[in-house]
Short mmCIF file of C-alpha atoms in Angstrom, two decimals:
data_model
loop_
_atom_site.label_atom_id
_atom_site.label_comp_id
_atom_site.label_asym_id
_atom_site.label_seq_id
_atom_site.Cartn_x
_atom_site.Cartn_y
_atom_site.Cartn_z
CA MET A 1311 -7.97 28.51 17.73
CA PRO A 1312 -8.05 30.76 20.84
CA SER A 1313 -5.80 29.83 23.73
CA HIS A 1314 -7.28 28.07 26.75
CA ILE A 1315 -6.74 29.50 30.24
CA LEU A 1316 -6.20 27.00 33.02
CA PRO A 1317 -5.94 28.02 36.72
CA VAL A 1318 -2.83 26.98 38.60
CA THR A 1319 -2.91 27.21 42.37
CA ASN A 1320 -0.08 29.30 43.82
CA PRO A 1321 1.16 27.55 46.99
CA ASN A 1322 2.63 30.81 48.30
CA LEU A 1323 -0.76 32.47 48.59
CA HIS A 1324 -3.00 31.87 51.60
CA SER A 1325 -6.33 32.57 49.93
CA SER A 1326 -7.78 29.66 47.94
CA LYS A 1327 -9.51 32.16 45.64
CA GLN A 1328 -6.24 33.66 44.44
CA HIS A 1329 -4.72 31.98 41.44
CA SER A 1330 -2.07 32.57 38.85
CA TYR A 1331 -2.91 31.46 35.36
CA LEU A 1332 -1.05 29.32 32.86
CA ARG A 1333 -1.85 30.05 29.22
CA ILE A 1334 -1.97 26.84 27.14
CA ASP A 1335 -2.14 26.75 23.35
CA PRO A 1336 -3.26 23.34 22.00
CA THR A 1337 -0.69 23.51 19.23
CA THR A 1338 2.22 23.57 21.70
CA MET A 1339 1.69 20.16 23.26
CA PRO A 1340 1.61 16.54 22.05
CA LEU A 1341 -2.07 15.66 22.21
CA LYS A 1342 -3.94 12.40 21.98
CA GLN A 1343 -6.91 11.64 19.80
CA GLY A 1344 -10.15 12.13 21.67
CA ASP A 1345 -9.20 15.28 23.65
CA PRO A 1346 -12.10 17.72 23.27
CA ILE A 1347 -9.90 20.57 22.05
CA THR A 1348 -8.15 18.51 19.40
CA SER A 1349 -10.70 16.08 18.03
CA THR A 1350 -11.01 18.04 14.80
CA ARG A 1351 -7.23 18.31 14.30
CA LEU A 1352 -6.27 14.65 14.33
CA GLU A 1353 -6.55 12.11 11.56
CA SER A 1354 -7.40 8.62 12.74
CA SER A 1355 -4.96 5.74 12.47
CA PRO A 1356 -5.68 2.02 12.41
CA PHE A 1357 -3.28 1.60 15.34
CA GLU A 1358 -4.21 3.13 18.66
CA ASP A 1359 -0.66 3.51 19.88
CA GLU A 1360 0.28 5.66 16.89
CA THR A 1361 -2.08 8.61 17.30
CA ILE A 1362 0.19 10.83 19.43
CA ILE A 1363 1.45 13.83 17.51
CA SER A 1364 3.69 16.76 18.34
CA VAL A 1365 3.18 20.17 16.76
CA ARG A 1366 5.85 22.89 16.70
CA PRO A 1367 5.17 25.24 19.65
CA LEU A 1368 4.47 28.92 19.22
CA LEU A 1369 6.17 29.70 22.56
CA SER A 1370 9.29 28.05 23.90
CA ARG A 1371 8.73 25.43 26.56
CA THR A 1372 10.35 25.40 29.97
CA PRO A 1373 13.42 23.17 30.25
CA SER A 1374 11.65 20.69 32.53
CA PHE A 1375 8.71 20.23 30.14
CA ALA A 1376 11.00 19.83 27.12
CA GLY A 1377 13.06 17.25 28.93
CA THR A 1378 9.98 15.25 29.82
CA THR A 1379 8.78 15.29 26.24
CA THR A 1380 12.13 14.09 24.90
CA THR A 1381 12.34 11.25 27.40
CA SER A 1382 8.79 10.13 26.67
CA SER A 1383 9.38 10.21 22.92
CA ALA A 1384 12.64 8.26 23.22
CA SER A 1385 11.08 5.57 25.42
CA TYR A 1386 8.11 5.36 23.05
CA GLN A 1387 10.39 4.78 20.02
CA GLN A 1388 12.42 2.19 21.94
CA ARG A 1389 9.22 0.40 22.92
CA ARG A 1390 8.04 0.36 19.24
CA ARG A 1391 11.37 -0.98 17.96
CA ARG A 1392 11.41 -3.67 20.65
CA VAL A 1393 7.93 -4.81 19.73
CA ALA A 1394 8.80 -4.79 16.02
CA SER A 1395 11.94 -6.87 16.51
CA GLU A 1396 10.17 -9.39 18.73
CA ASN A 1397 7.08 -9.86 16.57
CA SER A 1398 8.09 -9.36 12.97
CA LEU A 1399 10.37 -12.37 12.40
CA PRO A 1400 9.16 -15.77 13.64
CA SER A 1401 11.78 -18.47 13.49
CA LEU A 1402 11.22 -21.29 11.04
CA SER A 1403 12.48 -23.73 13.64
CA ASP A 1404 9.90 -22.64 16.19
CA ASP A 1405 7.22 -25.31 16.71
CA SER A 1406 4.52 -22.64 16.69
CA PHE A 1407 5.49 -21.38 13.24
CA GLY A 1408 2.67 -21.96 10.75
CA GLN A 1409 0.16 -23.01 13.41
CA ARG A 1410 -3.27 -21.41 13.34
CA PRO A 1411 -4.01 -18.86 16.10
CA SER A 1412 -6.95 -19.36 18.43
CA PRO A 1413 -10.47 -18.86 16.97
CA ALA A 1414 -11.17 -16.00 19.40
CA ARG A 1415 -8.07 -14.16 18.23
CA GLU A 1416 -8.98 -14.74 14.58
CA VAL A 1417 -12.51 -13.40 15.06
CA ASP A 1418 -11.16 -10.33 16.88
CA HIS A 1419 -8.65 -9.71 14.09
CA ALA A 1420 -11.33 -10.14 11.41
CA ALA A 1421 -13.59 -7.64 13.18
CA SER A 1422 -10.83 -5.04 13.44
CA GLU A 1423 -9.87 -5.51 9.78
CA THR A 1424 -13.51 -5.14 8.69
CA PHE A 1425 -13.81 -1.93 10.69
CA LEU A 1426 -10.65 -0.56 9.08
CA LEU A 1427 -11.84 -1.35 5.55
CA THR A 1428 -15.20 0.31 6.18
CA ARG A 1429 -13.50 3.41 7.54
CA LEU A 1430 -11.17 3.59 4.52
CA SER A 1431 -14.16 3.50 2.17
CA LEU A 1432 -15.93 6.27 4.06
CA LYS A 1433 -12.73 8.30 4.05
CA LEU A 1434 -12.55 8.05 0.26
CA LEU A 1435 -16.11 9.39 -0.06
CA ARG A 1436 -15.33 12.24 2.32
CA TYR A 1437 -12.36 13.39 0.27
CA MET A 1438 -14.14 12.98 -3.05
CA GLY A 1439 -17.08 15.14 -2.02
CA VAL A 1440 -20.66 13.89 -1.97
CA GLY A 1441 -22.46 15.15 -5.07
CA TYR A 1442 -24.80 13.54 -7.57
CA ARG A 1443 -21.88 11.98 -9.47
CA TRP A 1444 -20.45 10.35 -6.38
CA ILE A 1445 -23.81 9.18 -5.08
CA MET A 1446 -24.32 7.33 -8.37
CA ARG A 1447 -20.82 5.89 -8.23
CA PHE A 1448 -21.33 4.82 -4.65
CA LEU A 1449 -24.49 2.97 -5.68
CA ALA A 1450 -22.58 1.39 -8.57
CA LEU A 1451 -19.83 0.37 -6.15
CA GLY A 1452 -22.42 -1.26 -3.90
CA CYS A 1453 -23.89 -3.23 -6.80
CA TYR A 1454 -20.41 -4.15 -8.05
CA SER A 1455 -19.37 -5.43 -4.61
CA LEU A 1456 -22.62 -7.40 -4.28
CA MET A 1457 -21.98 -9.20 -7.57
CA LEU A 1458 -18.48 -10.21 -6.45
CA PHE A 1459 -19.48 -10.96 -2.86
CA PRO A 1460 -19.33 -14.79 -3.24
CA GLY A 1461 -15.69 -14.44 -4.29
CA PHE A 1462 -14.89 -11.95 -1.53
CA ILE A 1463 -16.23 -14.39 1.09
CA GLN A 1464 -13.97 -17.21 -0.12
CA VAL A 1465 -10.91 -15.01 -0.47
CA GLY A 1466 -11.57 -13.47 2.97
CA TYR A 1467 -11.88 -16.89 4.60
CA HIS A 1468 -8.52 -17.93 3.17
CA TYR A 1469 -6.95 -14.63 4.25
CA PHE A 1470 -8.09 -14.87 7.88
CA PHE A 1471 -7.90 -18.62 8.51
CA SER A 1472 -5.19 -20.13 6.29
CA SER A 1473 -2.01 -21.15 8.10
CA ARG A 1474 -0.06 -20.23 4.95
CA VAL A 1475 -0.92 -16.54 5.27
CA LEU A 1476 1.28 -14.63 7.73
CA ARG A 1477 -0.50 -11.34 8.39
CA SER A 1478 0.79 -7.99 9.56
CA ILE A 1479 4.51 -8.69 9.75
CA VAL A 1480 6.20 -5.49 10.93
CA TYR A 1481 8.78 -4.10 8.51
CA GLY A 1482 9.34 -0.55 9.84
CA ASP A 1483 8.68 1.98 12.60
CA GLN A 1484 6.01 4.07 10.89
CA PRO A 1485 2.23 3.58 11.12
CA ARG A 1486 0.97 0.84 8.80
CA ASN A 1487 4.46 -0.50 8.18
CA ARG A 1488 3.11 -4.04 7.89
CA LEU A 1489 3.06 -6.70 5.20
CA ASP A 1490 1.21 -9.96 4.58
CA LEU A 1491 3.18 -13.00 3.42
CA TYR A 1492 1.61 -15.77 1.32
CA LEU A 1493 3.59 -19.00 1.56
CA PRO A 1494 3.56 -21.75 -1.10
CA LYS A 1495 2.29 -25.15 -0.01
CA ASN A 1496 5.48 -26.88 -1.14
CA THR A 1497 8.59 -26.10 0.87
CA ASP A 1498 11.12 -27.97 -1.29
CA GLY A 1499 13.72 -25.26 -1.68
CA PRO A 1500 13.75 -21.46 -1.92
CA LYS A 1501 10.84 -19.91 -3.81
CA PRO A 1502 10.67 -16.87 -6.11
CA VAL A 1503 9.15 -13.85 -4.42
CA VAL A 1504 6.84 -11.07 -5.59
CA ALA A 1505 6.89 -7.90 -3.47
CA PHE A 1506 3.46 -6.43 -4.24
CA VAL A 1507 2.27 -2.85 -3.59
CA THR A 1508 -1.53 -2.64 -3.70
CA GLY A 1509 -3.61 0.15 -5.25
CA GLY A 1510 -6.36 2.32 -3.78
CA ALA A 1511 -6.25 5.81 -5.33
CA TRP A 1512 -3.50 6.80 -2.84
CA ILE A 1513 -6.31 7.08 -0.26
CA ILE A 1514 -7.70 3.59 0.48
CA GLY A 1515 -4.72 1.35 -0.33
CA TYR A 1516 -4.52 -1.70 1.93
CA LYS A 1517 -2.41 -4.85 1.98
CA ALA A 1518 -5.42 -7.19 2.01
CA TRP A 1519 -6.35 -5.97 -1.49
CA GLY A 1520 -3.62 -8.32 -2.75
CA SER A 1521 -5.11 -11.38 -1.09
CA LEU A 1522 -6.51 -12.95 -4.27
CA LEU A 1523 -3.26 -12.48 -6.19
CA GLY A 1524 -1.23 -13.76 -3.24
CA GLN A 1525 -3.39 -16.85 -2.87
CA GLN A 1526 -3.26 -17.78 -6.55
CA LEU A 1527 0.45 -17.12 -7.04
CA SER A 1528 1.30 -19.15 -3.93
CA GLU A 1529 -0.52 -22.09 -5.54
CA ARG A 1530 2.10 -21.89 -8.30
CA ASP A 1531 5.00 -22.03 -5.81
CA ILE A 1532 5.53 -18.26 -5.83
CA MET A 1533 5.79 -16.41 -2.52
CA VAL A 1534 4.00 -13.05 -2.30
CA ALA A 1535 4.62 -10.19 0.15
CA CYS A 1536 1.79 -7.61 0.09
CA ILE A 1537 3.17 -4.33 1.42
CA ASP A 1538 0.95 -1.87 3.29
CA TYR A 1539 1.77 1.85 3.45
CA ARG A 1540 0.49 5.14 4.80
CA ASN A 1541 -2.37 6.62 2.76
CA PHE A 1542 -3.50 10.22 2.36
CA PRO A 1543 -4.17 12.12 4.61
CA GLN A 1544 -2.10 10.08 7.08
CA GLY A 1545 0.78 10.55 4.67
CA THR A 1546 1.56 12.15 1.33
CA MET A 1547 3.34 10.72 -1.70
CA SER A 1548 6.85 10.94 -0.27
CA ASN A 1549 5.67 8.95 2.78
CA MET A 1550 4.11 6.30 0.54
CA VAL A 1551 7.31 5.92 -1.47
CA GLU A 1552 9.34 5.79 1.74
CA ASP A 1553 7.11 3.04 3.17
CA ALA A 1554 7.17 1.02 -0.05
CA SER A 1555 10.97 1.25 -0.17
CA GLU A 1556 11.20 0.14 3.46
CA GLY A 1557 8.95 -2.83 2.71
CA ILE A 1558 11.03 -3.79 -0.33
CA SER A 1559 14.14 -3.57 1.84
CA PHE A 1560 12.59 -5.99 4.35
CA VAL A 1561 11.81 -8.46 1.57
CA CYS A 1562 15.31 -8.21 0.09
CA ASN A 1563 17.04 -8.70 3.44
CA LYS A 1564 14.70 -11.01 5.38
CA ILE A 1565 12.75 -13.14 2.89
CA ALA A 1566 15.26 -16.00 3.07
CA ASP A 1567 14.20 -16.55 6.70
CA TYR A 1568 10.71 -17.40 5.41
CA GLY A 1569 11.83 -19.72 2.61
CA GLY A 1570 12.06 -17.14 -0.18
CA ASP A 1571 14.88 -16.93 -2.71
CA PRO A 1572 16.72 -13.58 -2.30
CA ASN A 1573 18.11 -14.01 -5.82
CA ARG A 1574 14.64 -14.15 -7.39
CA ILE A 1575 12.75 -11.12 -6.10
CA TYR A 1576 10.26 -9.35 -8.36
CA LEU A 1577 8.62 -5.99 -7.65
CA MET A 1578 5.00 -5.46 -8.66
CA GLY A 1579 2.35 -2.79 -8.15
CA GLN A 1580 -1.28 -2.33 -9.20
CA SER A 1581 -2.95 0.98 -10.07
CA ALA A 1582 -1.77 3.62 -7.54
CA GLY A 1583 0.47 0.91 -6.08
CA GLY A 1584 2.11 0.51 -9.49
CA HIS A 1585 2.89 4.23 -9.50
CA ILE A 1586 4.26 4.11 -5.92
CA ALA A 1587 6.42 1.05 -6.63
CA ALA A 1588 7.80 2.61 -9.83
CA CYS A 1589 8.68 5.80 -7.95
CA ALA A 1590 10.43 3.77 -5.23
CA LEU A 1591 12.41 1.83 -7.85
CA VAL A 1592 13.54 4.95 -9.76
CA GLU A 1593 14.37 6.79 -6.54
CA GLN A 1594 16.49 3.85 -5.36
CA ALA A 1595 18.38 3.80 -8.67
CA ILE A 1596 19.12 7.53 -8.31
CA LYS A 1597 20.43 6.98 -4.78
CA GLU A 1598 22.71 4.17 -5.92
CA ALA A 1599 24.08 6.23 -8.79
CA GLY A 1600 24.83 9.13 -6.44
CA GLU A 1601 27.81 9.51 -4.16
CA GLY A 1602 27.70 8.75 -0.47
CA GLU A 1603 24.05 7.65 -0.44
CA SER A 1604 23.40 4.94 2.17
CA THR A 1605 20.91 2.30 1.04
CA THR A 1606 19.43 -0.81 2.64
CA TRP A 1607 18.56 -2.59 -0.60
CA SER A 1608 19.77 -2.54 -4.17
CA VAL A 1609 18.01 -2.26 -7.53
CA SER A 1610 20.21 -5.16 -8.63
CA GLN A 1611 18.28 -7.40 -6.22
CA ILE A 1612 15.10 -6.88 -8.27
CA LYS A 1613 14.92 -9.28 -11.24
CA ALA A 1614 12.05 -7.40 -12.91
CA TYR A 1615 9.35 -4.84 -12.26
CA PHE A 1616 5.70 -5.58 -13.15
CA GLY A 1617 3.27 -2.68 -13.41
CA LEU A 1618 -0.45 -3.53 -13.53
CA SER A 1619 -2.82 -0.76 -14.69
CA GLY A 1620 -0.52 1.96 -13.36
CA GLY A 1621 0.01 5.63 -14.20
CA TYR A 1622 3.54 6.97 -14.62
CA ASN A 1623 3.24 10.57 -15.87
CA LEU A 1624 1.24 12.77 -13.50
CA PHE A 1625 1.27 15.76 -15.83
CA LYS A 1626 -0.92 13.78 -18.23
CA LEU A 1627 -3.18 12.42 -15.50
CA VAL A 1628 -3.98 15.29 -13.16
CA ASP A 1629 -6.72 16.77 -15.37
CA TYR A 1630 -7.99 13.33 -16.35
CA PHE A 1631 -8.37 12.35 -12.69
CA HIS A 1632 -10.16 15.65 -12.03
CA SER A 1633 -12.73 14.81 -14.72
CA ARG A 1634 -13.18 11.39 -13.10
CA GLY A 1635 -13.83 12.81 -9.63
CA LEU A 1636 -10.37 12.77 -8.03
CA TYR A 1637 -10.37 16.55 -7.90
CA ARG A 1638 -7.26 18.53 -8.76
CA SER A 1639 -6.97 20.17 -5.33
CA ILE A 1640 -7.07 16.81 -3.57
CA PHE A 1641 -4.70 15.15 -6.02
CA LEU A 1642 -2.15 17.95 -5.69
CA SER A 1643 -2.40 17.69 -1.90
CA ILE A 1644 -1.59 13.97 -2.16
CA MET A 1645 1.35 14.70 -4.48
CA GLU A 1646 2.66 17.57 -2.31
CA GLY A 1647 1.88 20.36 -4.74
CA GLU A 1648 2.21 21.01 -8.44
CA GLU A 1649 5.96 21.52 -8.06
CA SER A 1650 6.33 17.84 -7.05
CA LEU A 1651 4.58 16.36 -10.09
CA ARG A 1652 7.89 15.93 -11.92
CA ARG A 1653 9.52 14.19 -8.95
CA PHE A 1654 6.72 11.63 -8.84
CA SER A 1655 6.48 11.05 -12.60
CA PRO A 1656 8.85 8.17 -13.46
CA GLU A 1657 8.23 8.65 -17.19
CA VAL A 1658 9.56 12.20 -16.93
CA ILE A 1659 12.43 11.41 -14.55
CA VAL A 1660 14.02 8.72 -16.74
CA GLN A 1661 14.33 11.24 -19.63
CA ASP A 1662 16.63 13.50 -17.62
CA PRO A 1663 20.05 13.32 -19.35
CA ASN A 1664 21.76 13.90 -16.00
CA LEU A 1665 20.36 10.61 -14.69
CA LYS A 1666 21.69 8.26 -17.38
CA ASN A 1667 23.75 6.28 -14.88
CA ALA A 1668 20.74 5.79 -12.61
CA VAL A 1669 18.47 4.76 -15.49
CA SER A 1670 21.03 2.17 -16.63
CA LEU A 1671 20.59 0.39 -13.27
CA LEU A 1672 16.88 -0.27 -13.75
CA PRO A 1673 15.80 -3.92 -14.13
CA PRO A 1674 13.61 -5.22 -17.00
CA ILE A 1675 10.14 -3.66 -16.82
CA VAL A 1676 6.87 -5.26 -17.97
CA LEU A 1677 3.66 -3.21 -17.94
CA PHE A 1678 0.22 -4.90 -18.08
CA HIS A 1679 -2.88 -2.86 -18.96
CA GLY A 1680 -6.44 -3.33 -20.25
CA THR A 1681 -7.49 -1.32 -23.30
CA ALA A 1682 -10.94 -0.60 -21.77
CA ASP A 1683 -9.45 0.84 -18.57
CA TYR A 1684 -11.06 4.24 -17.97
CA SER A 1685 -9.66 4.74 -14.45
CA ILE A 1686 -6.11 5.01 -15.84
CA PRO A 1687 -5.88 4.95 -19.67
CA ALA A 1688 -3.84 2.17 -21.26
CA ASP A 1689 -1.68 4.81 -22.96
CA SER A 1690 -0.07 5.40 -19.55
CA SER A 1691 1.67 2.03 -19.75
CA LYS A 1692 2.25 2.16 -23.49
CA THR A 1693 4.02 5.53 -23.49
CA PHE A 1694 6.06 4.69 -20.37
CA ALA A 1695 7.33 1.49 -22.00
CA GLU A 1696 8.24 3.39 -25.17
CA THR A 1697 10.04 6.05 -23.13
CA LEU A 1698 12.02 3.42 -21.23
CA GLN A 1699 13.02 1.73 -24.48
CA SER A 1700 14.22 5.06 -25.86
CA VAL A 1701 16.65 5.49 -22.96
CA GLY A 1702 18.01 1.94 -23.13
CA VAL A 1703 15.89 0.10 -20.54
CA ARG A 1704 14.48 -3.34 -21.38
CA ALA A 1705 10.76 -2.68 -21.27
CA GLU A 1706 7.52 -3.80 -22.88
CA SER A 1707 3.82 -3.15 -22.49
CA ILE A 1708 1.29 -5.99 -22.78
CA LEU A 1709 -2.23 -4.78 -23.54
CA TYR A 1710 -5.38 -6.86 -23.07
CA GLU A 1711 -8.20 -6.04 -25.42
CA GLY A 1712 -11.49 -5.01 -23.80
CA LYS A 1713 -10.24 -5.40 -20.20
CA THR A 1714 -11.13 -2.77 -17.60
CA HIS A 1715 -9.22 -1.53 -14.57
CA THR A 1716 -10.58 -4.33 -12.36
CA ASP A 1717 -11.01 -7.12 -14.94
CA LEU A 1718 -7.33 -8.06 -14.81
CA PHE A 1719 -7.10 -7.89 -11.03
CA LEU A 1720 -10.49 -9.17 -9.80
CA GLN A 1721 -13.06 -10.44 -12.30
CA ASP A 1722 -10.73 -12.61 -14.42
CA PRO A 1723 -9.06 -14.29 -11.41
CA MET A 1724 -12.49 -14.96 -9.89
CA ARG A 1725 -13.69 -16.47 -13.17
CA GLY A 1726 -11.28 -19.39 -12.78
CA GLY A 1727 -9.86 -21.44 -15.62
CA ASN A 1728 -7.08 -19.88 -17.69
CA ASP A 1729 -6.35 -16.21 -17.10
CA ARG A 1730 -4.10 -14.74 -19.77
CA MET A 1731 -2.54 -11.98 -17.65
CA PHE A 1732 -1.92 -14.37 -14.76
CA GLU A 1733 -0.31 -16.94 -17.07
CA ASP A 1734 1.87 -14.24 -18.66
CA LEU A 1735 3.04 -13.17 -15.21
CA VAL A 1736 3.81 -16.72 -14.05
CA SER A 1737 5.64 -17.59 -17.27
CA ILE A 1738 8.00 -14.62 -16.83
CA ILE A 1739 8.72 -15.50 -13.20
CA HIS A 1740 9.37 -19.17 -14.09
CA SER A 1741 11.24 -18.40 -17.33
CA ASP A 1742 14.56 -19.69 -15.96
CA ASP A 1743 13.13 -22.66 -14.01
CA ARG A 1744 12.39 -25.65 -16.23
CA GLU A 1745 11.02 -27.73 -13.35
CA ALA A 1746 8.52 -25.00 -12.47
CA GLN A 1747 7.56 -24.67 -16.14
CA ALA A 1748 6.82 -28.39 -16.29
CA LYS A 1749 4.57 -28.08 -13.24
CA ASP A 1750 2.78 -25.09 -14.78
CA GLU A 1751 1.93 -27.11 -17.89
CA VAL A 1752 0.06 -29.72 -15.84
CA ALA A 1753 -1.33 -27.36 -13.22
CA PRO A 1754 -5.11 -27.79 -12.78
CA PRO A 1755 -7.26 -24.87 -13.91
CA ARG A 1756 -8.17 -22.49 -11.13
CA ARG A 1757 -11.65 -23.00 -9.73
CA ARG A 1758 -14.41 -20.49 -10.34
CA LEU A 1759 -15.31 -18.25 -7.39
CA VAL A 1760 -18.23 -16.30 -8.87
CA PRO A 1761 -20.97 -17.34 -11.38
CA GLU A 1762 -20.48 -15.95 -14.87
CA PHE A 1763 -23.67 -13.87 -14.98
CA MET A 1764 -22.62 -12.06 -11.79
CA LEU A 1765 -19.19 -11.33 -13.30
CA GLN A 1766 -20.85 -9.91 -16.39
CA VAL A 1767 -23.04 -7.60 -14.28
CA ALA A 1768 -19.99 -6.54 -12.25
CA HIS A 1769 -18.19 -5.68 -15.48
CA MET A 1770 -21.08 -3.48 -16.63
CA VAL A 1771 -21.66 -1.58 -13.37
CA SER A 1772 -18.04 -1.26 -12.23
CA PRO A 1773 -17.33 2.36 -11.16
CA PHE A 1774 -13.66 1.80 -11.89
#
């Protein structure tokens, strides 16, 4: 981009028509979204106070300008940390804890969340490219969403208006470092906790995607923390893993303040979230096995890892995703280049003989997958489980015949009644709690959210 020339009046000159000129390059200054010269260079963020960026200057700044920038940045970070510390951890003894916010505030929050979700969907289309294939898939997505709309309305109402859902708890300093917490109705003692990382093709992941799972697990006295994270292009894979790890750290260190049991924390991820969570877990184990690595949470605090419809070997998936529309160039941009595929492939990492000590630290791993999943093939979970077993990790894959990528996560839970995957998950979490097992045996069947014929249509037209 050509430099812009701005006139600067010289106070030592008497003529108002005489000026010196200051040459400004847009890449040398921190700029805000909306400036005419930078509107095409900035990616939007769901938080207005997080859109200031600083780009490395081509020319050195004057000392006075550099000092101003440093002071502003420092005060900005202090202001963010102060807000995070004041807002992220409500006291259980506070009379306002658990009370429902005002209707006006709820409506405003719902509107902003709806806007964000719409923008994320449009962003996905923009990065996929708009051709015949994607037009057809977009139409299929519209039909699929319409069929499940009755369920979405009920889940959304619970998400926005239930006093047992604590939304947007701050867990870190980065954009989108927020999590939603789903509290069980019964408060008779510490509850097991599931730290859940949602999916979204690494582009449209969002914490609210875990609302249905959080609601239904909380009805079985299981607390759920749905962790949000930066998506592409706001961040790349290393940023996503960093955010997930920071969210897990918050759960491990702070969940007792909300009534969770720090000795019964389970890590779970779905689809792309399963991949991100697995990378965070393996990376943490490598740090702990190394020397002098400072950590804020420990793999030993995780009782088990649950992967739902995830992919764990990128070398086997990059071409498959390309054939499905997640084009190779975009996918490699998300994963920070072809040279980083190994780093973000847990199945490959655990086979490294130099990492035996780190692999030995991993908790038990259970991988759920549907055999009719054509977004991420079921072999991804099967081969990862076999690889883990070969290196001494307790692992198993549980496959569900005829289930698609979304059946296990959306259609089956909305169907109500008994859901095999859900019951398998709950039984593992409650395996060492006889009282909870007794309650599970007499638990009423979950109510249906969507008529059966609409679920059948959704299954047929699903673009996933």
